[in-house]
Short mmCIF file of C-alpha atoms and ligand atoms in Angstrom, two decimals:
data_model
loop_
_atom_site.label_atom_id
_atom_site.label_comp_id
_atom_site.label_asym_id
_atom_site.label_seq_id
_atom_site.Cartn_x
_atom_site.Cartn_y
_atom_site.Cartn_z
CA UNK A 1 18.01 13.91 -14.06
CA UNK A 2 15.23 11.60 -14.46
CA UNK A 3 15.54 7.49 -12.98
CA UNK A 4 14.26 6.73 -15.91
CA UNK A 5 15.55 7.50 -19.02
CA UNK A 6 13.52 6.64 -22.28
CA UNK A 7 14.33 7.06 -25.64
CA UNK A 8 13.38 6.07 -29.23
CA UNK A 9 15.10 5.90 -31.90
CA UNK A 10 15.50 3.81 -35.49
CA UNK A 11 12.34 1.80 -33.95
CA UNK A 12 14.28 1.01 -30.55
CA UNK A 13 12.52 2.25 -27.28
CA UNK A 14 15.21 2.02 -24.45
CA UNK A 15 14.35 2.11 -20.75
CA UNK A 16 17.69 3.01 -19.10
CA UNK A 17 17.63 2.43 -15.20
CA UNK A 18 19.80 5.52 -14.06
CA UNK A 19 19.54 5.61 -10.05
CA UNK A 20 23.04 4.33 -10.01
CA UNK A 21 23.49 5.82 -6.81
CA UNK A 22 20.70 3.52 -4.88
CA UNK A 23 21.83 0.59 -7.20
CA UNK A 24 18.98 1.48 -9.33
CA UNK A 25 16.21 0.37 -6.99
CA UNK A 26 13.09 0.55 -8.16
CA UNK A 27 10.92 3.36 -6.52
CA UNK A 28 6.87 3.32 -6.90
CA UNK A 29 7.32 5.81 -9.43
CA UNK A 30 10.26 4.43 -11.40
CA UNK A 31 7.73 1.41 -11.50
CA UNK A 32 4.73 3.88 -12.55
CA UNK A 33 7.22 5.39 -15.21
CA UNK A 34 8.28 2.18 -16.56
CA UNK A 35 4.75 0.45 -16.97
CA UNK A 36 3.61 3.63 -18.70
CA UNK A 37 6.25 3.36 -21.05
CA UNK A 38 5.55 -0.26 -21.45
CA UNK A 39 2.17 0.34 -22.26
CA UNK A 40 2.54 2.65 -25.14
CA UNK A 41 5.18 0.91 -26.50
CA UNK A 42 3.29 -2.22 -26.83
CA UNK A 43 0.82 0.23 -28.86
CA UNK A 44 2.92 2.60 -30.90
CA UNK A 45 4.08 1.47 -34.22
CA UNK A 46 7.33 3.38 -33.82
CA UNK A 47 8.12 1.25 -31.71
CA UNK A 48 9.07 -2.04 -32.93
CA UNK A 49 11.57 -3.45 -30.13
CA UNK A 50 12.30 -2.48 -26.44
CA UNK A 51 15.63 -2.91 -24.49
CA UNK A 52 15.96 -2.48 -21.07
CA UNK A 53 19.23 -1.40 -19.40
CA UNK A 54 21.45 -0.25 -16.64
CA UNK A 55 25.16 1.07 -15.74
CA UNK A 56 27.86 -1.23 -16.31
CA UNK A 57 28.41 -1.64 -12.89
CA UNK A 58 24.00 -2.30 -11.92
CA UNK A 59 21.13 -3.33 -13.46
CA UNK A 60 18.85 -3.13 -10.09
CA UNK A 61 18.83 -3.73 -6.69
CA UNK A 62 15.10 -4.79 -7.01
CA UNK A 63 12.45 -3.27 -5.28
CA UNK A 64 13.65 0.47 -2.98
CA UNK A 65 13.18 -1.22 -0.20
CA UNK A 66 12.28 2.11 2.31
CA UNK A 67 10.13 3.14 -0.59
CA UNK A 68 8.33 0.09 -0.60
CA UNK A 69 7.60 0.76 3.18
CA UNK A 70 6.42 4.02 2.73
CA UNK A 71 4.36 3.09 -0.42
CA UNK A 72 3.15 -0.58 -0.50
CA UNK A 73 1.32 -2.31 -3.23
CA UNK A 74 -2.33 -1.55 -2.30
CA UNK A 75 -4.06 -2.74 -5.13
CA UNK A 76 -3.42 -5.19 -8.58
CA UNK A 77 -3.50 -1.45 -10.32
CA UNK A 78 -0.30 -0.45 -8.33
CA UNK A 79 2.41 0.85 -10.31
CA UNK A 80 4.37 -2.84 -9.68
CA UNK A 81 1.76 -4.97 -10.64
CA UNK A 82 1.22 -2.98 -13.97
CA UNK A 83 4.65 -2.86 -15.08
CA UNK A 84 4.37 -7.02 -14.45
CA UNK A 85 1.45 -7.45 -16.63
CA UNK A 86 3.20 -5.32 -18.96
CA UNK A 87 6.56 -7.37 -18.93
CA UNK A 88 4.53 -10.74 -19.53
CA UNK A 89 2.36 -9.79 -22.24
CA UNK A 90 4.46 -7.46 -24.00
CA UNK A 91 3.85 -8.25 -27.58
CA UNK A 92 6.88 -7.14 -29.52
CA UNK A 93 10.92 -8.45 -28.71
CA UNK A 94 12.19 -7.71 -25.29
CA UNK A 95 15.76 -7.52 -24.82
CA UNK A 96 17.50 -6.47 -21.58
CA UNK A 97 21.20 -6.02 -20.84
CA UNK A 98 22.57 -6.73 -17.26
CA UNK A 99 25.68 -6.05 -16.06
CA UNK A 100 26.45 -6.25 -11.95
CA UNK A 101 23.65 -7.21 -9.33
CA UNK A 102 20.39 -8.00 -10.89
CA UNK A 103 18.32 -8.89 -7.44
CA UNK A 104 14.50 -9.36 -7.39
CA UNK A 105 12.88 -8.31 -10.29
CA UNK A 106 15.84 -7.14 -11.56
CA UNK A 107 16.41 -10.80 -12.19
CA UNK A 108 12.64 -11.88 -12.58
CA UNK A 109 11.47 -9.57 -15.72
CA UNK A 110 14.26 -11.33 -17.32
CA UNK A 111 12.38 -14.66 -17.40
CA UNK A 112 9.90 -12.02 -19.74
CA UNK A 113 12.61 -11.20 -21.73
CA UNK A 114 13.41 -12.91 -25.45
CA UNK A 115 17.14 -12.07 -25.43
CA UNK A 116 19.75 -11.43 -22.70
CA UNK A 117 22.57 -10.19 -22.70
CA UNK A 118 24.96 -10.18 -19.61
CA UNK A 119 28.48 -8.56 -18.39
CA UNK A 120 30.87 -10.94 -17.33
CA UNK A 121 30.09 -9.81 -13.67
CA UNK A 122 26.21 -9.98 -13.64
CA UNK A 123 24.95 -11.44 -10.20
CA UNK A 124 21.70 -12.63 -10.26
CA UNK A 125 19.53 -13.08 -6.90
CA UNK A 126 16.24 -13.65 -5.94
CA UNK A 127 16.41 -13.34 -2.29
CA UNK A 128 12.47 -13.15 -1.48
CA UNK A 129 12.62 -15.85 1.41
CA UNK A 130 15.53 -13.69 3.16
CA UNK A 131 13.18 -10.83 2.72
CA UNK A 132 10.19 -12.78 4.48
CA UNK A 133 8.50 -12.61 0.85
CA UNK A 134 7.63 -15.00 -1.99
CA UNK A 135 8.43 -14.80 -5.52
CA UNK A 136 6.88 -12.54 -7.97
CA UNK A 137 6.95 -11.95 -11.41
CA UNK A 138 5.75 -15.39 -12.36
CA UNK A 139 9.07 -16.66 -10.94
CA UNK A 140 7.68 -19.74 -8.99
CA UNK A 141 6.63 -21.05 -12.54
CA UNK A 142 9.37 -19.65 -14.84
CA UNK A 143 12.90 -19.98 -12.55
CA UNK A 144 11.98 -23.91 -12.23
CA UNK A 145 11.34 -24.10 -15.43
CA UNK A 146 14.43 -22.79 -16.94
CA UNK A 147 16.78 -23.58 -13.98
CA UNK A 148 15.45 -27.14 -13.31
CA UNK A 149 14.11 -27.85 -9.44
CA UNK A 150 17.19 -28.20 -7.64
CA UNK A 151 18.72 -24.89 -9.55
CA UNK A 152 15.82 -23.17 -8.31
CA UNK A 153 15.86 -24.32 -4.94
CA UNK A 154 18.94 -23.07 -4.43
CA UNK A 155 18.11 -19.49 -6.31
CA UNK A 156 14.29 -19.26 -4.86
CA UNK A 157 14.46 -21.21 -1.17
CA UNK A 158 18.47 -20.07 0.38
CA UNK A 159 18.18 -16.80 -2.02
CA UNK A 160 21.50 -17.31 -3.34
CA UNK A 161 23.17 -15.90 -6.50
CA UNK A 162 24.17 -17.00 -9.19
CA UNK A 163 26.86 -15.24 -12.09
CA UNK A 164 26.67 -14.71 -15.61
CA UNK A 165 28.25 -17.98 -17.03
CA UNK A 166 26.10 -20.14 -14.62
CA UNK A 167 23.06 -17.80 -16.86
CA UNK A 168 24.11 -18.52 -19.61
CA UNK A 169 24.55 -22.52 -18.85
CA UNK A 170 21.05 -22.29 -18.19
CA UNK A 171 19.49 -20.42 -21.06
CA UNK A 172 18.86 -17.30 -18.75
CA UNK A 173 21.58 -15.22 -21.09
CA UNK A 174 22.02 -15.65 -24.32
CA UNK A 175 25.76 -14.29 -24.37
CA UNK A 176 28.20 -13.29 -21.87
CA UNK A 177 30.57 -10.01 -22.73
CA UNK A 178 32.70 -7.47 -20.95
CA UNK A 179 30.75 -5.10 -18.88
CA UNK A 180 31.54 -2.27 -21.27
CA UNK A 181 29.90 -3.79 -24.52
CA UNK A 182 26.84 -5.22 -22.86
CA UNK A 183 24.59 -2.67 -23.22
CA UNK A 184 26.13 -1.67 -26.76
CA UNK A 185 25.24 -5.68 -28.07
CA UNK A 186 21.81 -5.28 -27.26
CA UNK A 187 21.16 -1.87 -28.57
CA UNK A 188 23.07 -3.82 -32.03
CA UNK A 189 20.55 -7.10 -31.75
CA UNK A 190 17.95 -4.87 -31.50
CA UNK A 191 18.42 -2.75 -33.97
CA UNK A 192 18.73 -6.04 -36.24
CA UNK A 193 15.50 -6.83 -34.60
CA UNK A 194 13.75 -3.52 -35.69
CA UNK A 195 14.91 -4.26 -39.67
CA UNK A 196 12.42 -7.26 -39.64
CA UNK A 197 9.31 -7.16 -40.68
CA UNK A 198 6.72 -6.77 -37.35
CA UNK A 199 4.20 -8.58 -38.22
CA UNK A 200 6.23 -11.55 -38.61
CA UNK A 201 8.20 -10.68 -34.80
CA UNK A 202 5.11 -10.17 -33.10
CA UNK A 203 3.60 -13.89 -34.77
CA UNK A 204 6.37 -15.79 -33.91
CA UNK A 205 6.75 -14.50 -30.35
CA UNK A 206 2.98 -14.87 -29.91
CA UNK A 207 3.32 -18.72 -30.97
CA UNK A 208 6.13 -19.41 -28.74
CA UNK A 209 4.77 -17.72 -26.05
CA UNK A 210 0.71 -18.82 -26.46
CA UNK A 211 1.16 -22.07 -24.68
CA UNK A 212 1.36 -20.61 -21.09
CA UNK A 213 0.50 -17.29 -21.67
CA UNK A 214 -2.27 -18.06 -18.90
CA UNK A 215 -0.95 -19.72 -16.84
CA UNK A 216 1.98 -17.02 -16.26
CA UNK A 217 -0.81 -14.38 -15.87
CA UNK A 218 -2.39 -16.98 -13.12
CA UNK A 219 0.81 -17.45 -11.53
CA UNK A 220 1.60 -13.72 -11.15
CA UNK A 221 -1.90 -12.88 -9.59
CA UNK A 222 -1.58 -15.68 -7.24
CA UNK A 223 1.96 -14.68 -6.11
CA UNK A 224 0.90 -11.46 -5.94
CA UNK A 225 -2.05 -12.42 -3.14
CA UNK A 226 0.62 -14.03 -1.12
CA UNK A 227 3.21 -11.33 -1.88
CA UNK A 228 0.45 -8.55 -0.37
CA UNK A 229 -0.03 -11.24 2.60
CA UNK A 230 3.44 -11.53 3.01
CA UNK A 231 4.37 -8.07 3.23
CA UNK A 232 2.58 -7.11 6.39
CA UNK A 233 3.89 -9.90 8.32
CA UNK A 234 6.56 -10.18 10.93
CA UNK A 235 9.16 -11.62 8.74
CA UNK A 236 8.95 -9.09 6.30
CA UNK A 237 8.75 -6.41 8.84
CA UNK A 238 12.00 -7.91 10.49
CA UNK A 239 13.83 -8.28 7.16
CA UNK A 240 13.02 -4.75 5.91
CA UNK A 241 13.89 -2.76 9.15
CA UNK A 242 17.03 -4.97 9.38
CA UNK A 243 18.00 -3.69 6.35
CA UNK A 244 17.35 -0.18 6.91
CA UNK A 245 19.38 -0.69 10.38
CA UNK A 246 22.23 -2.03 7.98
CA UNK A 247 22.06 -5.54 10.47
CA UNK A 248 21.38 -8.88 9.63
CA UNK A 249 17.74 -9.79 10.19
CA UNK A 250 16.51 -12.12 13.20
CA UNK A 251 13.97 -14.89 12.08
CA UNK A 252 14.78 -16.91 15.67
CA UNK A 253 10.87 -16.30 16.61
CA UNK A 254 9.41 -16.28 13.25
N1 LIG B 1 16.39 -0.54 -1.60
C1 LIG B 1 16.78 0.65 -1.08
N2 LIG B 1 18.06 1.06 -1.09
C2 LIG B 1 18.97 0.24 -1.64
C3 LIG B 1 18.62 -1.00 -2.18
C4 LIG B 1 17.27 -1.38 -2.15
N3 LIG B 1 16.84 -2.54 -2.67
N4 LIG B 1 19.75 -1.62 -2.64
C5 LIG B 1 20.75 -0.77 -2.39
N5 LIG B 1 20.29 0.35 -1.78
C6 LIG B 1 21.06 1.52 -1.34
C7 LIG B 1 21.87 1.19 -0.09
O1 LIG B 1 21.07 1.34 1.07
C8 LIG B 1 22.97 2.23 -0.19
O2 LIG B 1 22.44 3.47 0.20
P1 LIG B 1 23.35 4.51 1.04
O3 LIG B 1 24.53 4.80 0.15
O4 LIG B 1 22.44 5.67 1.24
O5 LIG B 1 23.73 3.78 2.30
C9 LIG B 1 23.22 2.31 -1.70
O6 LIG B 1 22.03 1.82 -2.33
C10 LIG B 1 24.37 1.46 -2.16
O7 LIG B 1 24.13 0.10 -1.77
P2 LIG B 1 25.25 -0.84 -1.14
O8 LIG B 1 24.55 -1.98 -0.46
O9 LIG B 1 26.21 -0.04 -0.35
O10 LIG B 1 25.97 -1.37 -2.47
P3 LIG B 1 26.81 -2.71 -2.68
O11 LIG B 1 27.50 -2.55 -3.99
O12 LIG B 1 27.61 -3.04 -1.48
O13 LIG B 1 25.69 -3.86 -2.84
C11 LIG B 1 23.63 -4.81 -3.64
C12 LIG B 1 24.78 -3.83 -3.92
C13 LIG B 1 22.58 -4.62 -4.74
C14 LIG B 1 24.18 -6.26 -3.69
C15 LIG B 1 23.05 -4.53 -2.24
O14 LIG B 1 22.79 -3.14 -2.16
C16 LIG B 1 21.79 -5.27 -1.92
O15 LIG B 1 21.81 -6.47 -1.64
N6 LIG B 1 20.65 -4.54 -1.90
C17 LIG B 1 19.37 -5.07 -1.47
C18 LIG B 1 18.78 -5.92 -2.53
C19 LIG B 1 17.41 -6.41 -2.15
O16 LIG B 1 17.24 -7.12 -1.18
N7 LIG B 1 16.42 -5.99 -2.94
C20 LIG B 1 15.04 -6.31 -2.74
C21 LIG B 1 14.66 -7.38 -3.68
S1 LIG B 1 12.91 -7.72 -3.58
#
């Protein structure tokens, strides 16, 4: 069965993350599957909305973290990078709906996203420092944005989660329901969604988005320069192997 299942129907394309058993980590070619589907989406007519989605118990566990040993980012054409330029300049509405741990970019392509929708036990994390990494996505700029500084601090500097009400306090979710409906609300917003008229949906998210459409794009090539740095340091190294040993990682000498 495939990690990623896509399908479209009644002008819904739905990306559904479906390697529960790894927590749906996000392999190189998940992320190569993904960004390809992005990409035609944003071009297809029969497509008018997208929704991502997990299990009711995961959205992601981020990035696979062995595969992302075996396979890093080597260039701004890698799988990851395209599926990030996809997620901040897709044109039409992005929904997503997130029930249990959403870590890394399973919590940063939500900042791309125009409506949320959350389980009551969504976790959200962004734990790049404890992986001797920086933010990516656009995160720097977006998560202080939306959280505030201080908010941010706490999410982006000590990694720490945060659940689904303290989302939707914040704007990150637009509505908080039981793990069992989540993914059925979004499917039902997006399907109102796809009833509108496009060319009206893909205007007014243009508008609202135009402002710092640029700057986003900046933001995400210039984390991704220190992500690349990042990754082939000792910290990294440290926090990645510690996690493949299953022990907590030692930053004494780092
Ligand atoms: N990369 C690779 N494998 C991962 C993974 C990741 N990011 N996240 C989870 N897994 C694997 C675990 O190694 C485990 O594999 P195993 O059964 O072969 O031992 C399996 O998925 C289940 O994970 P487990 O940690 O036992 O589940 P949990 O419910 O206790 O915790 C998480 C879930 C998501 C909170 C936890 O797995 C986690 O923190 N993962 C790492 C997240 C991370 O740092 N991601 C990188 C962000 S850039």
């Amino acid at each position: 069965m495939s990690e990623i299942l896509i399908d479209t129907s009644a002008g819904v394309m739905t990306l559904t993350l479906n390697r529960v058993a790894k927590k749906n980590a996000f392999t190189e070619a998940m992320y190569a599957q993904c960004a390809d589907a992005m990409e035609q989406a944003a071009q297809d007519p029969a497509v008018r909305v997208l929704v991502w989605q997990g299990h009711e118990t995961v959205f992601s566990a981020g990035n696979d973290i062995a595969d992302f040993l075996a396979h890093p980012p080597s260039s701004r054409d890698a799988p990851v990078f395209r599926l990030l330029r996809a997620l901040a300049t897709f044109p039409k509405p992005l929904l997503a709906a997130v029930c249990g741990p959403a870590v890394g970019i399973g919590t940063t392509m939500l900042f791309h996203c125009d409506l949320v929708y959350a389980g009551d036990n969504a976790a959200f994390a962004m734990p790049f420092v404890n992986l001797g990494l920086c933010p990516e996505a656009g995160a720097s700029l977006l998560v202080p944005q939306m959280l505030g500084y201080h908010r941010a601090a706490e999410a982006l500097l000590l990694g720490e989660p945060f659940m689904a009400e303290a989302a939707l306090e914040v704007g990150l979710a637009n509505r908080v329901v039981p793990p069992t409906e989540a993914n059925g609300v979004a499917q039902a917003q997006a399907r109102k969604l796809a009833l509108k008229p496009v060319s009206s949906l893909l205007a007014t998210k243009r508008l609202m988005k135009q402002g710092q459409a640029a700057q986003v794009m900046a933001q995400i090539e210039t984390e991704a320069e220190e992500f690349g740095r990042m990754l082939r340091e000792p910290a990294a190294k440290e926090a990645f192997t510690a996690f493949m040993e299953k022990r907590r990682p030692d930053f004494s000498s780092l």
